[in-house]
């Protein structure tokens, strides 16, 4: 089972989720993907994912995680908390000179058009969830493109030191070569 956590303002309708779902369906694994619309409130989003992880574990399923951008940050936190494998795609990594104005303020989700406000309290929740040192880096795989126009990939390379890393030239924040890695992601999760 792969639990996919989408990025800030995104959702289950994102291109990456849809591509992964299509590949898994084509391989007869269509029922092995979970991706829900996450709350824009960080603690609530983590609670949603925690609940799904607990359901999996109670049914004897060891899930793997994948997430992009803020979802990549979340899966890193959850992988550390639960000892799970995770793929972080162009993940958000908190750092001292990060411009919080990317988050703070009024926003609209890309697919549903719902509006929400991200506050300094929500930013503090992200800080509380941060995992500056990875205790099990071997369980994490960083997928990053150097051309990410939103987040500086070098912070992710430093944060995921000791982890499997695929860092590609060019690209953008959406990770343009995602479809080239779908089968490897499924294999990394241990379900294909």
mmCIF file with all atom_site columns, C-alpha atoms in Angstrom:
data_model
loop_
_atom_site.group_PDB
_atom_site.id
_atom_site.type_symbol
_atom_site.label_atom_id
_atom_site.label_alt_id
_atom_site.label_comp_id
_atom_site.label_asym_id
_atom_site.label_entity_id
_atom_site.label_seq_id
_atom_site.pdbx_PDB_ins_code
_atom_site.Cartn_x
_atom_site.Cartn_y
_atom_site.Cartn_z
_atom_site.occupancy
_atom_site.B_iso_or_equiv
_atom_site.pdbx_formal_charge
_atom_site.auth_seq_id
_atom_site.auth_comp_id
_atom_site.auth_asym_id
_atom_site.auth_atom_id
_atom_site.pdbx_PDB_model_num
ATOM 1   C CA . UNK A 1 1   ? 0.000   0.000  0.000   1.00 0.00 ? 1   UNK A CA 1
ATOM 2   C CA . UNK A 1 2   ? 1.289   3.457  -0.936  1.00 0.00 ? 2   UNK A CA 1
ATOM 3   C CA . UNK A 1 3   ? -0.076  6.438  0.956   1.00 0.00 ? 3   UNK A CA 1
ATOM 4   C CA . UNK A 1 4   ? 0.456   9.560  -1.151  1.00 0.00 ? 4   UNK A CA 1
ATOM 5   C CA . UNK A 1 5   ? 0.396   12.984 0.508   1.00 0.00 ? 5   UNK A CA 1
ATOM 6   C CA . UNK A 1 6   ? -0.090  15.841 -1.912  1.00 0.00 ? 6   UNK A CA 1
ATOM 7   C CA . UNK A 1 7   ? 1.514   19.259 -1.700  1.00 0.00 ? 7   UNK A CA 1
ATOM 8   C CA . UNK A 1 8   ? 0.338   22.661 -0.516  1.00 0.00 ? 8   UNK A CA 1
ATOM 9   C CA . UNK A 1 9   ? -2.812  23.770 -2.410  1.00 0.00 ? 9   UNK A CA 1
ATOM 10  C CA . UNK A 1 10  ? -2.843  20.459 -4.336  1.00 0.00 ? 10  UNK A CA 1
ATOM 11  C CA . UNK A 1 11  ? -5.036  17.373 -4.050  1.00 0.00 ? 11  UNK A CA 1
ATOM 12  C CA . UNK A 1 12  ? -5.711  13.793 -5.179  1.00 0.00 ? 12  UNK A CA 1
ATOM 13  C CA . UNK A 1 13  ? -6.439  15.121 -8.679  1.00 0.00 ? 13  UNK A CA 1
ATOM 14  C CA . UNK A 1 14  ? -2.819  16.179 -9.196  1.00 0.00 ? 14  UNK A CA 1
ATOM 15  C CA . UNK A 1 15  ? -0.893  14.941 -12.205 1.00 0.00 ? 15  UNK A CA 1
ATOM 16  C CA . UNK A 1 16  ? 1.524   12.936 -10.070 1.00 0.00 ? 16  UNK A CA 1
ATOM 17  C CA . UNK A 1 17  ? -1.221  11.136 -8.158  1.00 0.00 ? 17  UNK A CA 1
ATOM 18  C CA . UNK A 1 18  ? -3.157  10.410 -11.341 1.00 0.00 ? 18  UNK A CA 1
ATOM 19  C CA . UNK A 1 19  ? -0.060  9.068  -13.114 1.00 0.00 ? 19  UNK A CA 1
ATOM 20  C CA . UNK A 1 20  ? 0.802   6.828  -10.158 1.00 0.00 ? 20  UNK A CA 1
ATOM 21  C CA . UNK A 1 21  ? -2.803  5.606  -9.914  1.00 0.00 ? 21  UNK A CA 1
ATOM 22  C CA . UNK A 1 22  ? -2.885  4.789  -13.639 1.00 0.00 ? 22  UNK A CA 1
ATOM 23  C CA . UNK A 1 23  ? 0.402   2.876  -13.479 1.00 0.00 ? 23  UNK A CA 1
ATOM 24  C CA . UNK A 1 24  ? -0.677  0.942  -10.404 1.00 0.00 ? 24  UNK A CA 1
ATOM 25  C CA . UNK A 1 25  ? -4.042  0.142  -11.989 1.00 0.00 ? 25  UNK A CA 1
ATOM 26  C CA . UNK A 1 26  ? -2.311  -1.100 -15.162 1.00 0.00 ? 26  UNK A CA 1
ATOM 27  C CA . UNK A 1 27  ? -0.197  -3.390 -12.993 1.00 0.00 ? 27  UNK A CA 1
ATOM 28  C CA . UNK A 1 28  ? -3.196  -4.759 -11.084 1.00 0.00 ? 28  UNK A CA 1
ATOM 29  C CA . UNK A 1 29  ? -2.369  -2.732 -7.981  1.00 0.00 ? 29  UNK A CA 1
ATOM 30  C CA . UNK A 1 30  ? -5.144  -0.160 -8.248  1.00 0.00 ? 30  UNK A CA 1
ATOM 31  C CA . UNK A 1 31  ? -6.453  -0.879 -4.753  1.00 0.00 ? 31  UNK A CA 1
ATOM 32  C CA . UNK A 1 32  ? -3.012  -0.328 -3.195  1.00 0.00 ? 32  UNK A CA 1
ATOM 33  C CA . UNK A 1 33  ? -3.003  3.501  -3.399  1.00 0.00 ? 33  UNK A CA 1
ATOM 34  C CA . UNK A 1 34  ? -4.498  5.923  -0.890  1.00 0.00 ? 34  UNK A CA 1
ATOM 35  C CA . UNK A 1 35  ? -4.592  9.664  -1.420  1.00 0.00 ? 35  UNK A CA 1
ATOM 36  C CA . UNK A 1 36  ? -7.122  11.891 0.322   1.00 0.00 ? 36  UNK A CA 1
ATOM 37  C CA . UNK A 1 37  ? -7.651  15.633 0.231   1.00 0.00 ? 37  UNK A CA 1
ATOM 38  C CA . UNK A 1 38  ? -5.540  16.795 3.165   1.00 0.00 ? 38  UNK A CA 1
ATOM 39  C CA . UNK A 1 39  ? -6.510  19.592 5.470   1.00 0.00 ? 39  UNK A CA 1
ATOM 40  C CA . UNK A 1 40  ? -4.504  22.802 4.917   1.00 0.00 ? 40  UNK A CA 1
ATOM 41  C CA . UNK A 1 41  ? -3.889  22.784 8.697   1.00 0.00 ? 41  UNK A CA 1
ATOM 42  C CA . UNK A 1 42  ? -0.629  20.837 9.219   1.00 0.00 ? 42  UNK A CA 1
ATOM 43  C CA . UNK A 1 43  ? -1.599  19.054 12.458  1.00 0.00 ? 43  UNK A CA 1
ATOM 44  C CA . UNK A 1 44  ? -4.920  18.023 10.882  1.00 0.00 ? 44  UNK A CA 1
ATOM 45  C CA . UNK A 1 45  ? -3.197  16.739 7.725   1.00 0.00 ? 45  UNK A CA 1
ATOM 46  C CA . UNK A 1 46  ? -0.817  14.662 9.848   1.00 0.00 ? 46  UNK A CA 1
ATOM 47  C CA . UNK A 1 47  ? -3.775  13.322 11.869  1.00 0.00 ? 47  UNK A CA 1
ATOM 48  C CA . UNK A 1 48  ? -5.508  12.241 8.633   1.00 0.00 ? 48  UNK A CA 1
ATOM 49  C CA . UNK A 1 49  ? -2.418  10.383 7.451   1.00 0.00 ? 49  UNK A CA 1
ATOM 50  C CA . UNK A 1 50  ? -1.756  8.922  10.921  1.00 0.00 ? 50  UNK A CA 1
ATOM 51  C CA . UNK A 1 51  ? -5.292  7.504  10.978  1.00 0.00 ? 51  UNK A CA 1
ATOM 52  C CA . UNK A 1 52  ? -4.773  5.811  7.593   1.00 0.00 ? 52  UNK A CA 1
ATOM 53  C CA . UNK A 1 53  ? -1.377  4.441  8.672   1.00 0.00 ? 53  UNK A CA 1
ATOM 54  C CA . UNK A 1 54  ? -2.990  2.991  11.818  1.00 0.00 ? 54  UNK A CA 1
ATOM 55  C CA . UNK A 1 55  ? -5.766  1.373  9.719   1.00 0.00 ? 55  UNK A CA 1
ATOM 56  C CA . UNK A 1 56  ? -3.120  -0.218 7.503   1.00 0.00 ? 56  UNK A CA 1
ATOM 57  C CA . UNK A 1 57  ? -1.029  -1.454 10.410  1.00 0.00 ? 57  UNK A CA 1
ATOM 58  C CA . UNK A 1 58  ? -4.074  -2.880 12.232  1.00 0.00 ? 58  UNK A CA 1
ATOM 59  C CA . UNK A 1 59  ? -4.968  -4.855 9.092   1.00 0.00 ? 59  UNK A CA 1
ATOM 60  C CA . UNK A 1 60  ? -1.428  -6.235 8.846   1.00 0.00 ? 60  UNK A CA 1
ATOM 61  C CA . UNK A 1 61  ? -0.335  -3.983 5.971   1.00 0.00 ? 61  UNK A CA 1
ATOM 62  C CA . UNK A 1 62  ? 3.006   -2.164 6.198   1.00 0.00 ? 62  UNK A CA 1
ATOM 63  C CA . UNK A 1 63  ? 2.370   0.959  4.096   1.00 0.00 ? 63  UNK A CA 1
ATOM 64  C CA . UNK A 1 64  ? 4.979   3.026  2.275   1.00 0.00 ? 64  UNK A CA 1
ATOM 65  C CA . UNK A 1 65  ? 4.676   6.774  1.880   1.00 0.00 ? 65  UNK A CA 1
ATOM 66  C CA . UNK A 1 66  ? 5.179   9.175  -1.008  1.00 0.00 ? 66  UNK A CA 1
ATOM 67  C CA . UNK A 1 67  ? 4.669   12.903 -1.076  1.00 0.00 ? 67  UNK A CA 1
ATOM 68  C CA . UNK A 1 68  ? 5.515   16.010 -3.007  1.00 0.00 ? 68  UNK A CA 1
ATOM 69  C CA . UNK A 1 69  ? 6.513   19.468 -1.752  1.00 0.00 ? 69  UNK A CA 1
ATOM 70  C CA . UNK A 1 70  ? 4.779   19.985 1.614   1.00 0.00 ? 70  UNK A CA 1
ATOM 71  C CA . UNK A 1 71  ? 3.552   16.386 1.274   1.00 0.00 ? 71  UNK A CA 1
ATOM 72  C CA . UNK A 1 72  ? 7.218   15.364 1.020   1.00 0.00 ? 72  UNK A CA 1
ATOM 73  C CA . UNK A 1 73  ? 7.842   17.156 4.312   1.00 0.00 ? 73  UNK A CA 1
ATOM 74  C CA . UNK A 1 74  ? 4.866   15.344 5.865   1.00 0.00 ? 74  UNK A CA 1
ATOM 75  C CA . UNK A 1 75  ? 5.945   11.887 4.683   1.00 0.00 ? 75  UNK A CA 1
ATOM 76  C CA . UNK A 1 76  ? 9.414   12.486 6.108   1.00 0.00 ? 76  UNK A CA 1
ATOM 77  C CA . UNK A 1 77  ? 7.897   13.260 9.511   1.00 0.00 ? 77  UNK A CA 1
ATOM 78  C CA . UNK A 1 78  ? 5.603   10.219 9.306   1.00 0.00 ? 78  UNK A CA 1
ATOM 79  C CA . UNK A 1 79  ? 8.352   7.874  8.095   1.00 0.00 ? 79  UNK A CA 1
ATOM 80  C CA . UNK A 1 80  ? 10.439  8.848  11.101  1.00 0.00 ? 80  UNK A CA 1
ATOM 81  C CA . UNK A 1 81  ? 7.495   8.512  13.492  1.00 0.00 ? 81  UNK A CA 1
ATOM 82  C CA . UNK A 1 82  ? 6.357   5.096  12.243  1.00 0.00 ? 82  UNK A CA 1
ATOM 83  C CA . UNK A 1 83  ? 9.582   3.608  10.846  1.00 0.00 ? 83  UNK A CA 1
ATOM 84  C CA . UNK A 1 84  ? 8.180   3.459  7.302   1.00 0.00 ? 84  UNK A CA 1
ATOM 85  C CA . UNK A 1 85  ? 9.737   3.815  3.857   1.00 0.00 ? 85  UNK A CA 1
ATOM 86  C CA . UNK A 1 86  ? 9.041   7.114  2.111   1.00 0.00 ? 86  UNK A CA 1
ATOM 87  C CA . UNK A 1 87  ? 9.693   8.821  -1.207  1.00 0.00 ? 87  UNK A CA 1
ATOM 88  C CA . UNK A 1 88  ? 9.999   12.621 -0.883  1.00 0.00 ? 88  UNK A CA 1
ATOM 89  C CA . UNK A 1 89  ? 9.540   14.429 -4.213  1.00 0.00 ? 89  UNK A CA 1
ATOM 90  C CA . UNK A 1 90  ? 10.937  17.994 -4.336  1.00 0.00 ? 90  UNK A CA 1
ATOM 91  C CA . UNK A 1 91  ? 10.137  18.186 -0.607  1.00 0.00 ? 91  UNK A CA 1
ATOM 92  C CA . UNK A 1 92  ? 9.757   21.299 1.463   1.00 0.00 ? 92  UNK A CA 1
ATOM 93  C CA . UNK A 1 93  ? 12.630  21.577 3.957   1.00 0.00 ? 93  UNK A CA 1
ATOM 94  C CA . UNK A 1 94  ? 12.391  24.275 6.642   1.00 0.00 ? 94  UNK A CA 1
ATOM 95  C CA . UNK A 1 95  ? 15.483  26.450 6.893   1.00 0.00 ? 95  UNK A CA 1
ATOM 96  C CA . UNK A 1 96  ? 16.458  29.755 8.468   1.00 0.00 ? 96  UNK A CA 1
ATOM 97  C CA . UNK A 1 97  ? 16.145  31.933 5.372   1.00 0.00 ? 97  UNK A CA 1
ATOM 98  C CA . UNK A 1 98  ? 12.930  30.395 4.018   1.00 0.00 ? 98  UNK A CA 1
ATOM 99  C CA . UNK A 1 99  ? 10.422  33.041 2.928   1.00 0.00 ? 99  UNK A CA 1
ATOM 100 C CA . UNK A 1 100 ? 7.269   32.121 4.877   1.00 0.00 ? 100 UNK A CA 1
ATOM 101 C CA . UNK A 1 101 ? 5.232   34.436 2.671   1.00 0.00 ? 101 UNK A CA 1
ATOM 102 C CA . UNK A 1 102 ? 4.950   31.493 0.271   1.00 0.00 ? 102 UNK A CA 1
ATOM 103 C CA . UNK A 1 103 ? 2.569   29.978 2.820   1.00 0.00 ? 103 UNK A CA 1
ATOM 104 C CA . UNK A 1 104 ? 1.136   32.777 4.990   1.00 0.00 ? 104 UNK A CA 1
ATOM 105 C CA . UNK A 1 105 ? -2.092  34.335 3.749   1.00 0.00 ? 105 UNK A CA 1
ATOM 106 C CA . UNK A 1 106 ? -5.143  33.500 1.657   1.00 0.00 ? 106 UNK A CA 1
ATOM 107 C CA . UNK A 1 107 ? -4.958  30.585 -0.802  1.00 0.00 ? 107 UNK A CA 1
ATOM 108 C CA . UNK A 1 108 ? -7.127  28.594 -3.162  1.00 0.00 ? 108 UNK A CA 1
ATOM 109 C CA . UNK A 1 109 ? -6.782  24.861 -3.729  1.00 0.00 ? 109 UNK A CA 1
ATOM 110 C CA . UNK A 1 110 ? -5.848  24.061 -7.307  1.00 0.00 ? 110 UNK A CA 1
ATOM 111 C CA . UNK A 1 111 ? -8.525  21.471 -8.046  1.00 0.00 ? 111 UNK A CA 1
ATOM 112 C CA . UNK A 1 112 ? -11.528 22.210 -5.825  1.00 0.00 ? 112 UNK A CA 1
ATOM 113 C CA . UNK A 1 113 ? -11.224 25.991 -5.777  1.00 0.00 ? 113 UNK A CA 1
ATOM 114 C CA . UNK A 1 114 ? -11.768 26.020 -2.013  1.00 0.00 ? 114 UNK A CA 1
ATOM 115 C CA . UNK A 1 115 ? -10.296 28.997 -0.178  1.00 0.00 ? 115 UNK A CA 1
ATOM 116 C CA . UNK A 1 116 ? -8.321  28.756 3.043   1.00 0.00 ? 116 UNK A CA 1
ATOM 117 C CA . UNK A 1 117 ? -6.121  30.940 5.209   1.00 0.00 ? 117 UNK A CA 1
ATOM 118 C CA . UNK A 1 118 ? -2.678  29.773 6.277   1.00 0.00 ? 118 UNK A CA 1
ATOM 119 C CA . UNK A 1 119 ? -1.603  31.552 9.440   1.00 0.00 ? 119 UNK A CA 1
ATOM 120 C CA . UNK A 1 120 ? 1.555   32.014 11.476  1.00 0.00 ? 120 UNK A CA 1
ATOM 121 C CA . UNK A 1 121 ? 0.062   29.425 13.879  1.00 0.00 ? 121 UNK A CA 1
ATOM 122 C CA . UNK A 1 122 ? 0.015   26.928 10.996  1.00 0.00 ? 122 UNK A CA 1
ATOM 123 C CA . UNK A 1 123 ? 3.636   27.799 10.202  1.00 0.00 ? 123 UNK A CA 1
ATOM 124 C CA . UNK A 1 124 ? 4.464   27.074 13.848  1.00 0.00 ? 124 UNK A CA 1
ATOM 125 C CA . UNK A 1 125 ? 2.827   23.648 13.429  1.00 0.00 ? 125 UNK A CA 1
ATOM 126 C CA . UNK A 1 126 ? 5.163   22.936 10.515  1.00 0.00 ? 126 UNK A CA 1
ATOM 127 C CA . UNK A 1 127 ? 8.118   23.927 12.689  1.00 0.00 ? 127 UNK A CA 1
ATOM 128 C CA . UNK A 1 128 ? 6.874   21.557 15.407  1.00 0.00 ? 128 UNK A CA 1
ATOM 129 C CA . UNK A 1 129 ? 6.686   18.687 12.876  1.00 0.00 ? 129 UNK A CA 1
ATOM 130 C CA . UNK A 1 130 ? 10.181  19.260 11.507  1.00 0.00 ? 130 UNK A CA 1
ATOM 131 C CA . UNK A 1 131 ? 12.636  16.366 11.523  1.00 0.00 ? 131 UNK A CA 1
ATOM 132 C CA . UNK A 1 132 ? 16.052  18.047 11.204  1.00 0.00 ? 132 UNK A CA 1
ATOM 133 C CA . UNK A 1 133 ? 17.977  14.795 11.772  1.00 0.00 ? 133 UNK A CA 1
ATOM 134 C CA . UNK A 1 134 ? 16.885  11.572 10.143  1.00 0.00 ? 134 UNK A CA 1
ATOM 135 C CA . UNK A 1 135 ? 17.253  8.509  12.348  1.00 0.00 ? 135 UNK A CA 1
ATOM 136 C CA . UNK A 1 136 ? 16.649  6.025  9.514   1.00 0.00 ? 136 UNK A CA 1
ATOM 137 C CA . UNK A 1 137 ? 17.865  7.714  6.318   1.00 0.00 ? 137 UNK A CA 1
ATOM 138 C CA . UNK A 1 138 ? 18.065  4.352  4.534   1.00 0.00 ? 138 UNK A CA 1
ATOM 139 C CA . UNK A 1 139 ? 14.247  4.237  4.533   1.00 0.00 ? 139 UNK A CA 1
ATOM 140 C CA . UNK A 1 140 ? 13.974  7.492  2.574   1.00 0.00 ? 140 UNK A CA 1
ATOM 141 C CA . UNK A 1 141 ? 14.378  8.253  -1.110  1.00 0.00 ? 141 UNK A CA 1
ATOM 142 C CA . UNK A 1 142 ? 14.752  11.837 -2.280  1.00 0.00 ? 142 UNK A CA 1
ATOM 143 C CA . UNK A 1 143 ? 13.618  12.651 -5.812  1.00 0.00 ? 143 UNK A CA 1
ATOM 144 C CA . UNK A 1 144 ? 14.593  16.227 -6.683  1.00 0.00 ? 144 UNK A CA 1
ATOM 145 C CA . UNK A 1 145 ? 15.058  18.377 -9.751  1.00 0.00 ? 145 UNK A CA 1
ATOM 146 C CA . UNK A 1 146 ? 17.596  21.186 -9.653  1.00 0.00 ? 146 UNK A CA 1
ATOM 147 C CA . UNK A 1 147 ? 15.292  23.439 -11.679 1.00 0.00 ? 147 UNK A CA 1
ATOM 148 C CA . UNK A 1 148 ? 12.689  23.603 -8.886  1.00 0.00 ? 148 UNK A CA 1
ATOM 149 C CA . UNK A 1 149 ? 11.577  27.233 -9.061  1.00 0.00 ? 149 UNK A CA 1
ATOM 150 C CA . UNK A 1 150 ? 9.771   27.160 -5.689  1.00 0.00 ? 150 UNK A CA 1
ATOM 151 C CA . UNK A 1 151 ? 12.171  25.342 -3.341  1.00 0.00 ? 151 UNK A CA 1
ATOM 152 C CA . UNK A 1 152 ? 15.966  25.223 -3.371  1.00 0.00 ? 152 UNK A CA 1
ATOM 153 C CA . UNK A 1 153 ? 16.837  21.554 -3.953  1.00 0.00 ? 153 UNK A CA 1
ATOM 154 C CA . UNK A 1 154 ? 20.156  21.965 -2.087  1.00 0.00 ? 154 UNK A CA 1
ATOM 155 C CA . UNK A 1 155 ? 18.348  22.101 1.255   1.00 0.00 ? 155 UNK A CA 1
ATOM 156 C CA . UNK A 1 156 ? 16.732  18.740 0.466   1.00 0.00 ? 156 UNK A CA 1
ATOM 157 C CA . UNK A 1 157 ? 20.063  17.217 -0.591  1.00 0.00 ? 157 UNK A CA 1
ATOM 158 C CA . UNK A 1 158 ? 21.561  18.265 2.754   1.00 0.00 ? 158 UNK A CA 1
ATOM 159 C CA . UNK A 1 159 ? 18.546  17.169 4.818   1.00 0.00 ? 159 UNK A CA 1
ATOM 160 C CA . UNK A 1 160 ? 18.385  13.719 3.167   1.00 0.00 ? 160 UNK A CA 1
ATOM 161 C CA . UNK A 1 161 ? 22.122  13.000 3.515   1.00 0.00 ? 161 UNK A CA 1
ATOM 162 C CA . UNK A 1 162 ? 22.574  9.253  3.853   1.00 0.00 ? 162 UNK A CA 1
ATOM 163 C CA . UNK A 1 163 ? 19.332  8.545  2.020   1.00 0.00 ? 163 UNK A CA 1
ATOM 164 C CA . UNK A 1 164 ? 18.944  7.289  -1.498  1.00 0.00 ? 164 UNK A CA 1
ATOM 165 C CA . UNK A 1 165 ? 18.997  10.407 -3.672  1.00 0.00 ? 165 UNK A CA 1
ATOM 166 C CA . UNK A 1 166 ? 18.017  10.956 -7.273  1.00 0.00 ? 166 UNK A CA 1
ATOM 167 C CA . UNK A 1 167 ? 18.850  14.578 -8.103  1.00 0.00 ? 167 UNK A CA 1
ATOM 168 C CA . UNK A 1 168 ? 18.304  15.517 -11.733 1.00 0.00 ? 168 UNK A CA 1
ATOM 169 C CA . UNK A 1 169 ? 19.337  18.615 -13.694 1.00 0.00 ? 169 UNK A CA 1
ATOM 170 C CA . UNK A 1 170 ? 16.640  20.920 -14.991 1.00 0.00 ? 170 UNK A CA 1
ATOM 171 C CA . UNK A 1 171 ? 12.996  20.203 -14.326 1.00 0.00 ? 171 UNK A CA 1
ATOM 172 C CA . UNK A 1 172 ? 10.718  22.200 -12.071 1.00 0.00 ? 172 UNK A CA 1
ATOM 173 C CA . UNK A 1 173 ? 8.766   22.038 -8.817  1.00 0.00 ? 173 UNK A CA 1
ATOM 174 C CA . UNK A 1 174 ? 6.265   19.613 -10.345 1.00 0.00 ? 174 UNK A CA 1
ATOM 175 C CA . UNK A 1 175 ? 9.075   17.072 -10.932 1.00 0.00 ? 175 UNK A CA 1
ATOM 176 C CA . UNK A 1 176 ? 8.849   16.740 -14.711 1.00 0.00 ? 176 UNK A CA 1
ATOM 177 C CA . UNK A 1 177 ? 10.276  13.195 -14.881 1.00 0.00 ? 177 UNK A CA 1
ATOM 178 C CA . UNK A 1 178 ? 7.864   11.621 -12.389 1.00 0.00 ? 178 UNK A CA 1
ATOM 179 C CA . UNK A 1 179 ? 6.498   9.112  -14.905 1.00 0.00 ? 179 UNK A CA 1
ATOM 180 C CA . UNK A 1 180 ? 10.032  7.797  -15.525 1.00 0.00 ? 180 UNK A CA 1
ATOM 181 C CA . UNK A 1 181 ? 10.209  6.711  -11.863 1.00 0.00 ? 181 UNK A CA 1
ATOM 182 C CA . UNK A 1 182 ? 6.758   5.222  -11.251 1.00 0.00 ? 182 UNK A CA 1
ATOM 183 C CA . UNK A 1 183 ? 7.860   1.581  -11.461 1.00 0.00 ? 183 UNK A CA 1
ATOM 184 C CA . UNK A 1 184 ? 10.855  2.249  -9.209  1.00 0.00 ? 184 UNK A CA 1
ATOM 185 C CA . UNK A 1 185 ? 8.614   4.002  -6.669  1.00 0.00 ? 185 UNK A CA 1
ATOM 186 C CA . UNK A 1 186 ? 6.243   1.014  -6.660  1.00 0.00 ? 186 UNK A CA 1
ATOM 187 C CA . UNK A 1 187 ? 9.195   -1.365 -6.232  1.00 0.00 ? 187 UNK A CA 1
ATOM 188 C CA . UNK A 1 188 ? 10.663  0.803  -3.435  1.00 0.00 ? 188 UNK A CA 1
ATOM 189 C CA . UNK A 1 189 ? 7.301   0.594  -1.668  1.00 0.00 ? 189 UNK A CA 1
ATOM 190 C CA . UNK A 1 190 ? 7.593   -3.188 -1.845  1.00 0.00 ? 190 UNK A CA 1
ATOM 191 C CA . UNK A 1 191 ? 4.289   -3.856 -3.570  1.00 0.00 ? 191 UNK A CA 1
ATOM 192 C CA . UNK A 1 192 ? 5.267   -4.462 -7.164  1.00 0.00 ? 192 UNK A CA 1
#
